[in-house]
Amino acid sequence: MQKQLLQCLFFLLLSLSFFSSFSSLAFSLNQNRQFNEAKNYEGSSDLVDLRYHMGPVLASPMNLYIIWYGHWNPTHQSTIRDFIYSLSSQAPYPSVSDWWRTVRFYTDQTGSNITGNIILSGESFDSSYSHGSYLSRLDIQSIINTAVTNSNHRALPLNPHNGLYLVLTSSDVRVQDFCRAVCGFHYFTFPTIVGVTVPYAWVGYSGSQCPGMCAYPFAWPDYSKMPPPGAGGVGGGNVMRPPNGDAGVDGMISVLAHELAEVSSNPLVNAWYAGEDPTAPTEIADLCMGVYGSGGGGGYVGKVYKGSRGVGYNVNGVKGRKFMIQWVWNPVRRRCFGPNALD
């Protein structure tokens, strides 16, 4: 989950703000040298104590159900759907499905890997703000309950066997801790609220609330006065442009990828995580916060692809889409890894 590590990342990023433009250039040149001399730079460590705690992973074919809460831009919805389709569809290498292969390394106690079969199985549209425009964390579960019991519209199925529910909130919805401590989170529902225990994730659209925090690296905190190191667009001095034209939705997709990786490897908070406290676990994406390419870390996004007009991306999706999604911890290589890695 994106918790204290999210804050730590931005403290690291802000610590770079006192550098002059010359120092920033020197930093970039030094990173380029590291690509040639030490390609295992990003997050590699024998000290990371990521362990399996005997709980389940999402090994069965996954049925995803999206609950669109609030008023949504149809273009943004299409972009998010295409990302989800890309998780288990063919696209030019390096692709979203290639990125998901790292997640699939994680297994349960029977040796079953996380599934590669991910299906968008249903959608619900809660444009009436059934639980208001300010939500607590627990309200997210109530929204799921409404979506599976709503008699006024076609209800989503309640699928405790291989269902995963995604609650996505629009730009005008405020959620507890959103923009302050988290950009998204995952957990499991309580039978007292939903009737059964099912894994779910929430991600908020940050485009108008906190793009500088949750749409990294396509936005940068106003108080920092500088773009992410190495993320410069045209001329190297601008913030990196989002590949699908909107910083909020492109940042949201990276957060969504982060949460999908973690809910799949730790759906009941008793499977894969580091640390001794299951109420505040460090999970497989937490270990790679802010790393998108080789050499990434410490506020530098890493070596990624640059398209026209400063567009940045690191994987390809369906329909010619391009996305920028954060790397996750590879248990075989014991470091952060993505398909766009240089080694």
Coordinates of C-alpha atoms in Angstrom, one line a residue:
M1 CA 0.0 0.0 0.0
Q2 CA 1.1 3.6 -0.6
K3 CA 1.6 4.7 3.0
Q4 CA 4.6 6.1 4.8
L5 CA 6.8 5.2 1.9
L6 CA 4.9 7.6 -0.3
Q7 CA 5.7 10.4 2.1
C8 CA 9.3 9.3 2.4
L9 CA 9.6 9.4 -1.4
F10 CA 8.6 13.0 -1.6
F11 CA 10.9 14.0 1.3
L12 CA 13.7 12.5 -0.8
L13 CA 12.5 14.3 -3.9
L14 CA 12.2 17.6 -2.1
S15 CA 15.8 17.2 -0.7
L16 CA 17.0 17.7 -4.3
S17 CA 15.3 21.1 -4.7
F18 CA 18.3 23.1 -3.5
F19 CA 20.5 22.0 -6.4
S20 CA 21.3 24.5 -9.1
S21 CA 20.7 23.8 -12.8
F22 CA 24.4 22.9 -13.1
S23 CA 24.1 20.3 -10.3
S24 CA 21.0 18.9 -12.0
L25 CA 22.9 18.4 -15.2
A26 CA 25.7 16.8 -13.3
F27 CA 23.2 14.4 -11.6
S28 CA 21.8 13.4 -15.0
L29 CA 25.3 12.8 -16.5
N30 CA 26.2 10.7 -13.4
Q31 CA 23.1 8.6 -13.8
N32 CA 24.0 8.0 -17.5
R33 CA 27.4 6.7 -16.4
Q34 CA 25.7 4.4 -13.9
F35 CA 23.6 2.9 -16.8
N36 CA 26.8 1.7 -18.3
E37 CA 28.8 0.8 -15.2
A38 CA 26.3 -0.5 -12.7
K39 CA 23.0 -1.7 -14.2
N40 CA 21.8 -3.3 -10.9
Y41 CA 21.6 0.1 -9.3
E42 CA 17.8 0.5 -8.8
G43 CA 16.7 -0.9 -5.4
S44 CA 19.0 -3.9 -5.4
S45 CA 19.5 -5.1 -1.8
D46 CA 20.1 -8.3 0.1
L47 CA 18.8 -6.4 3.2
V48 CA 15.2 -6.4 1.9
D49 CA 13.3 -8.9 4.1
L50 CA 10.4 -9.6 1.8
R51 CA 8.8 -12.8 3.1
Y52 CA 5.8 -15.1 2.5
H53 CA 3.4 -15.4 5.4
M54 CA 1.4 -18.4 4.1
G55 CA -1.7 -16.5 3.0
P56 CA -3.4 -16.8 -0.5
V57 CA -2.5 -14.9 -3.6
L58 CA -4.9 -14.2 -6.5
A59 CA -4.0 -17.3 -8.5
S60 CA -7.4 -18.0 -10.1
P61 CA -8.5 -16.2 -13.2
M62 CA -9.3 -12.7 -12.0
N63 CA -12.7 -11.0 -12.5
L64 CA -12.3 -7.3 -12.1
Y65 CA -15.3 -5.1 -11.3
I66 CA -15.0 -1.3 -11.6
I67 CA -17.2 1.0 -9.6
W68 CA -17.0 4.5 -11.1
Y69 CA -17.9 6.8 -8.2
G70 CA -18.8 10.4 -9.1
H71 CA -18.8 12.2 -12.4
W72 CA -16.3 10.8 -14.8
N73 CA -14.8 12.0 -18.1
P74 CA -15.5 9.2 -20.7
T75 CA -12.1 9.7 -22.2
H76 CA -10.4 9.0 -18.9
Q77 CA -12.6 6.0 -18.4
S78 CA -11.5 4.6 -21.8
T79 CA -7.8 5.1 -20.9
I80 CA -8.2 3.2 -17.7
R81 CA -10.1 0.4 -19.3
D82 CA -7.4 0.1 -22.0
F83 CA -4.8 -0.3 -19.3
I84 CA -6.8 -3.1 -17.6
Y85 CA -7.2 -4.8 -21.0
S86 CA -3.5 -4.5 -21.5
L87 CA -2.7 -6.5 -18.4
S88 CA -3.4 -9.8 -20.1
S89 CA -3.3 -8.8 -23.8
Q90 CA -0.5 -8.8 -26.4
A91 CA 1.2 -5.5 -27.2
P92 CA 4.6 -4.6 -28.6
Y93 CA 7.5 -5.3 -26.2
P94 CA 7.9 -3.9 -23.5
S95 CA 4.2 -4.2 -22.7
V96 CA 1.9 -3.9 -19.7
S97 CA 1.5 -7.7 -19.7
D98 CA 5.4 -8.1 -19.7
W99 CA 5.4 -5.9 -16.6
W100 CA 2.7 -8.1 -15.0
R101 CA 5.0 -11.1 -15.5
T102 CA 7.1 -9.9 -12.6
V103 CA 4.0 -9.9 -10.4
R104 CA 3.3 -13.4 -11.5
F105 CA 6.5 -14.7 -10.0
Y106 CA 4.8 -14.6 -6.6
T107 CA 3.2 -17.9 -5.5
D108 CA 1.0 -19.3 -2.7
Q109 CA 1.9 -22.3 -0.5
T110 CA 0.7 -24.7 -3.2
G111 CA 3.2 -23.2 -5.7
S112 CA 0.4 -21.6 -7.7
N113 CA 1.5 -18.3 -9.4
I114 CA -0.6 -15.1 -9.5
T115 CA -2.9 -15.3 -12.5
G116 CA -2.1 -13.8 -15.9
N117 CA -5.8 -14.0 -16.8
I118 CA -7.4 -10.7 -15.9
I119 CA -10.9 -10.0 -17.2
L120 CA -12.9 -6.7 -16.9
S121 CA -16.2 -8.5 -15.9
G122 CA -18.5 -5.6 -14.9
E123 CA -18.8 -1.9 -14.3
S124 CA -21.1 0.1 -12.0
F125 CA -21.7 3.9 -12.3
D126 CA -22.4 5.7 -9.0
S127 CA -22.9 9.2 -10.4
S128 CA -25.4 10.0 -7.7
Y129 CA -22.7 10.1 -5.0
S130 CA -24.6 7.6 -2.9
H131 CA -22.3 8.0 0.0
G132 CA -21.5 11.7 -0.4
S133 CA -18.5 13.6 -1.8
Y134 CA -16.3 13.0 1.3
L135 CA -15.5 9.4 2.0
S136 CA -13.9 7.6 4.9
R137 CA -11.8 4.5 4.2
L138 CA -14.7 2.4 5.5
D139 CA -17.1 4.1 3.1
I140 CA -15.3 2.5 0.2
Q141 CA -16.6 -0.9 1.4
S142 CA -20.1 0.6 1.7
I143 CA -19.8 1.8 -1.9
I144 CA -19.0 -1.8 -2.9
N145 CA -22.1 -3.1 -1.0
T146 CA -24.3 -0.5 -2.8
A147 CA -22.9 -1.7 -6.2
V148 CA -23.7 -5.3 -5.5
T149 CA -27.1 -4.8 -4.0
N150 CA -28.5 -1.8 -5.9
S151 CA -32.0 -2.6 -7.1
N152 CA -32.4 0.6 -9.1
H153 CA -29.6 -0.3 -11.6
R154 CA -28.0 -3.5 -12.7
A155 CA -26.1 -4.7 -9.7
L156 CA -22.6 -6.1 -9.9
P157 CA -22.2 -9.8 -8.9
L158 CA -20.9 -10.5 -5.5
N159 CA -18.0 -12.8 -6.4
P160 CA -16.1 -14.1 -3.3
H161 CA -14.2 -16.8 -5.3
N162 CA -12.2 -14.8 -7.9
G163 CA -13.6 -11.3 -7.8
L164 CA -11.6 -8.1 -7.3
Y165 CA -13.4 -4.8 -6.9
L166 CA -12.0 -1.4 -7.9
V167 CA -13.5 1.7 -6.6
L168 CA -12.3 4.7 -8.6
T169 CA -13.3 8.2 -7.4
S170 CA -13.7 11.2 -9.6
S171 CA -11.9 14.6 -9.3
D172 CA -14.5 16.2 -7.0
V173 CA -14.6 13.3 -4.4
R174 CA -12.4 13.7 -1.3
V175 CA -11.3 10.6 0.5
Q176 CA -9.8 10.2 3.9
D177 CA -6.0 10.6 3.8
F178 CA -6.1 11.2 0.0
C179 CA -3.3 13.6 -1.1
R180 CA -2.1 13.7 2.5
A181 CA -0.8 10.2 3.1
V182 CA -2.1 8.0 0.2
C183 CA -3.0 8.0 -3.5
G184 CA -4.6 4.6 -3.3
F185 CA -4.9 1.6 -1.1
H186 CA -6.2 -2.0 -1.0
Y187 CA -7.7 -4.2 1.6
F188 CA -10.5 -6.8 2.0
T189 CA -14.2 -6.3 2.7
F190 CA -15.8 -7.1 6.1
P191 CA -18.7 -9.5 6.0
T192 CA -20.7 -7.2 8.3
I193 CA -20.6 -4.6 5.5
V194 CA -20.6 -6.5 2.2
G195 CA -21.7 -9.9 3.3
V196 CA -18.5 -11.7 2.3
T197 CA -14.7 -11.2 2.3
V198 CA -13.4 -10.0 -1.1
P199 CA -10.3 -8.1 -2.0
Y200 CA -10.7 -4.5 -3.3
A201 CA -8.7 -1.5 -4.1
W202 CA -9.4 2.2 -4.2
V203 CA -7.6 4.9 -6.3
G204 CA -8.6 8.5 -6.6
Y205 CA -8.3 10.9 -9.6
S206 CA -5.7 13.5 -8.5
G207 CA -5.7 15.8 -11.5
S208 CA -7.4 18.7 -9.7
Q209 CA -6.6 17.8 -6.0
C210 CA -3.0 16.9 -5.7
P211 CA -1.3 16.1 -9.1
G212 CA 2.1 17.1 -7.6
M213 CA 1.8 14.2 -5.2
C214 CA -0.2 11.5 -6.9
A215 CA 0.5 12.2 -10.6
Y216 CA 4.3 11.9 -10.4
P217 CA 6.3 12.2 -12.6
F218 CA 3.8 14.2 -14.8
A219 CA 3.3 16.9 -12.1
W220 CA 5.5 18.3 -9.4
P221 CA 4.6 19.9 -6.1
D222 CA 4.3 23.7 -6.5
Y223 CA 6.4 24.4 -3.5
S224 CA 9.4 22.5 -4.9
K225 CA 9.9 25.0 -7.8
M226 CA 11.5 22.3 -10.0
P227 CA 10.5 19.2 -12.0
P228 CA 11.5 15.6 -11.2
P229 CA 15.3 15.1 -11.9
G230 CA 15.7 13.5 -15.2
A231 CA 12.0 13.9 -16.2
G232 CA 12.4 17.0 -18.3
G233 CA 10.4 17.3 -21.4
V234 CA 11.3 19.6 -24.3
G235 CA 14.6 21.1 -23.6
G236 CA 15.0 19.1 -20.4
G237 CA 13.5 21.8 -18.2
N238 CA 9.8 20.9 -18.2
V239 CA 7.8 18.3 -16.4
M240 CA 7.4 15.1 -18.4
R241 CA 4.2 15.0 -20.4
P242 CA 1.7 12.3 -19.8
P243 CA 1.4 9.7 -22.6
N244 CA -2.4 9.8 -22.7
G245 CA -2.8 13.5 -22.4
D246 CA -3.9 14.0 -18.8
A247 CA -1.6 14.0 -15.8
G248 CA -4.4 13.0 -13.4
V249 CA -5.4 9.9 -15.3
D250 CA -1.9 8.8 -16.3
G251 CA -0.7 9.2 -12.7
M252 CA -3.8 7.3 -11.5
I253 CA -2.9 4.4 -13.8
S254 CA 0.5 4.1 -12.2
V255 CA -1.1 4.1 -8.8
L256 CA -3.7 1.5 -10.0
A257 CA -0.8 -0.7 -11.3
H258 CA 0.8 -0.4 -7.8
E259 CA -2.3 -1.4 -6.0
L260 CA -3.2 -4.3 -8.4
A261 CA 0.3 -5.8 -7.9
E262 CA 0.0 -5.6 -4.1
V263 CA -3.6 -6.8 -3.8
S264 CA -2.7 -9.8 -6.0
S265 CA 0.3 -10.7 -3.9
N266 CA -1.2 -9.8 -0.5
P267 CA -5.0 -9.8 -0.8
L268 CA -5.8 -10.6 2.8
V269 CA -2.7 -8.9 4.2
N270 CA -1.2 -12.3 5.2
A271 CA 0.9 -13.3 2.1
W272 CA 3.8 -11.3 0.7
Y273 CA 5.2 -8.3 2.5
A274 CA 8.3 -7.1 4.4
G275 CA 8.2 -6.0 8.0
E276 CA 6.7 -7.4 11.2
D277 CA 3.5 -5.4 11.3
P278 CA 0.7 -6.7 9.0
T279 CA -1.3 -3.5 9.7
A280 CA 1.5 -1.5 8.0
P281 CA 3.2 -3.9 5.6
T282 CA 5.8 -2.9 3.1
E283 CA 4.6 -4.7 -0.1
I284 CA 6.1 -5.5 -3.5
A285 CA 5.4 -2.1 -5.0
D286 CA 6.1 -0.1 -1.9
L287 CA 9.7 -1.3 -2.3
C288 CA 10.0 0.4 -5.7
M289 CA 8.3 3.8 -5.1
G290 CA 9.2 6.3 -7.8
V291 CA 11.3 3.8 -9.9
Y292 CA 10.2 3.6 -13.6
G293 CA 13.4 2.6 -15.3
S294 CA 17.1 1.6 -14.9
G295 CA 19.0 3.9 -12.6
G296 CA 15.8 5.1 -10.9
G297 CA 15.7 6.1 -7.3
G298 CA 16.2 9.1 -5.0
G299 CA 13.8 11.2 -7.1
Y300 CA 15.2 10.1 -10.5
V301 CA 12.5 8.2 -12.5
G302 CA 15.2 6.2 -14.4
K303 CA 15.8 5.6 -18.0
V304 CA 12.4 5.7 -19.8
Y305 CA 11.2 6.3 -23.3
K306 CA 10.6 9.8 -24.6
G307 CA 8.0 10.4 -27.3
S308 CA 7.3 13.6 -29.2
R309 CA 6.8 16.9 -27.3
G310 CA 8.3 15.4 -24.1
V311 CA 5.9 12.5 -23.6
G312 CA 7.3 9.9 -21.2
Y313 CA 6.4 6.2 -21.0
N314 CA 7.9 2.8 -20.2
V315 CA 5.4 0.2 -21.5
N316 CA 3.1 -0.3 -24.4
G317 CA -0.6 -1.3 -24.2
V318 CA -3.5 -2.2 -26.4
K319 CA -4.7 0.1 -29.2
G320 CA -1.3 1.7 -29.5
R321 CA -1.5 3.1 -25.9
K322 CA 1.5 3.9 -23.9
F323 CA 1.8 4.0 -20.2
M324 CA 4.2 5.0 -17.4
I325 CA 3.9 2.5 -14.6
Q326 CA 6.1 2.0 -11.6
W327 CA 8.3 -1.1 -11.3
V328 CA 7.8 -3.8 -8.6
W329 CA 10.1 -6.0 -6.6
N330 CA 11.3 -9.0 -8.6
P331 CA 11.8 -11.9 -6.1
V332 CA 14.1 -13.8 -8.4
R333 CA 16.5 -10.9 -9.2
R334 CA 16.0 -9.4 -5.7
R335 CA 15.6 -5.9 -7.0
C336 CA 13.1 -3.6 -8.6
F337 CA 12.5 -4.6 -12.2
G338 CA 10.4 -3.8 -15.2
P339 CA 10.4 -4.9 -18.9
N340 CA 12.1 -1.7 -20.0
A341 CA 15.2 -2.5 -17.9
L342 CA 18.5 -2.0 -19.6
D343 CA 19.8 -5.4 -18.3

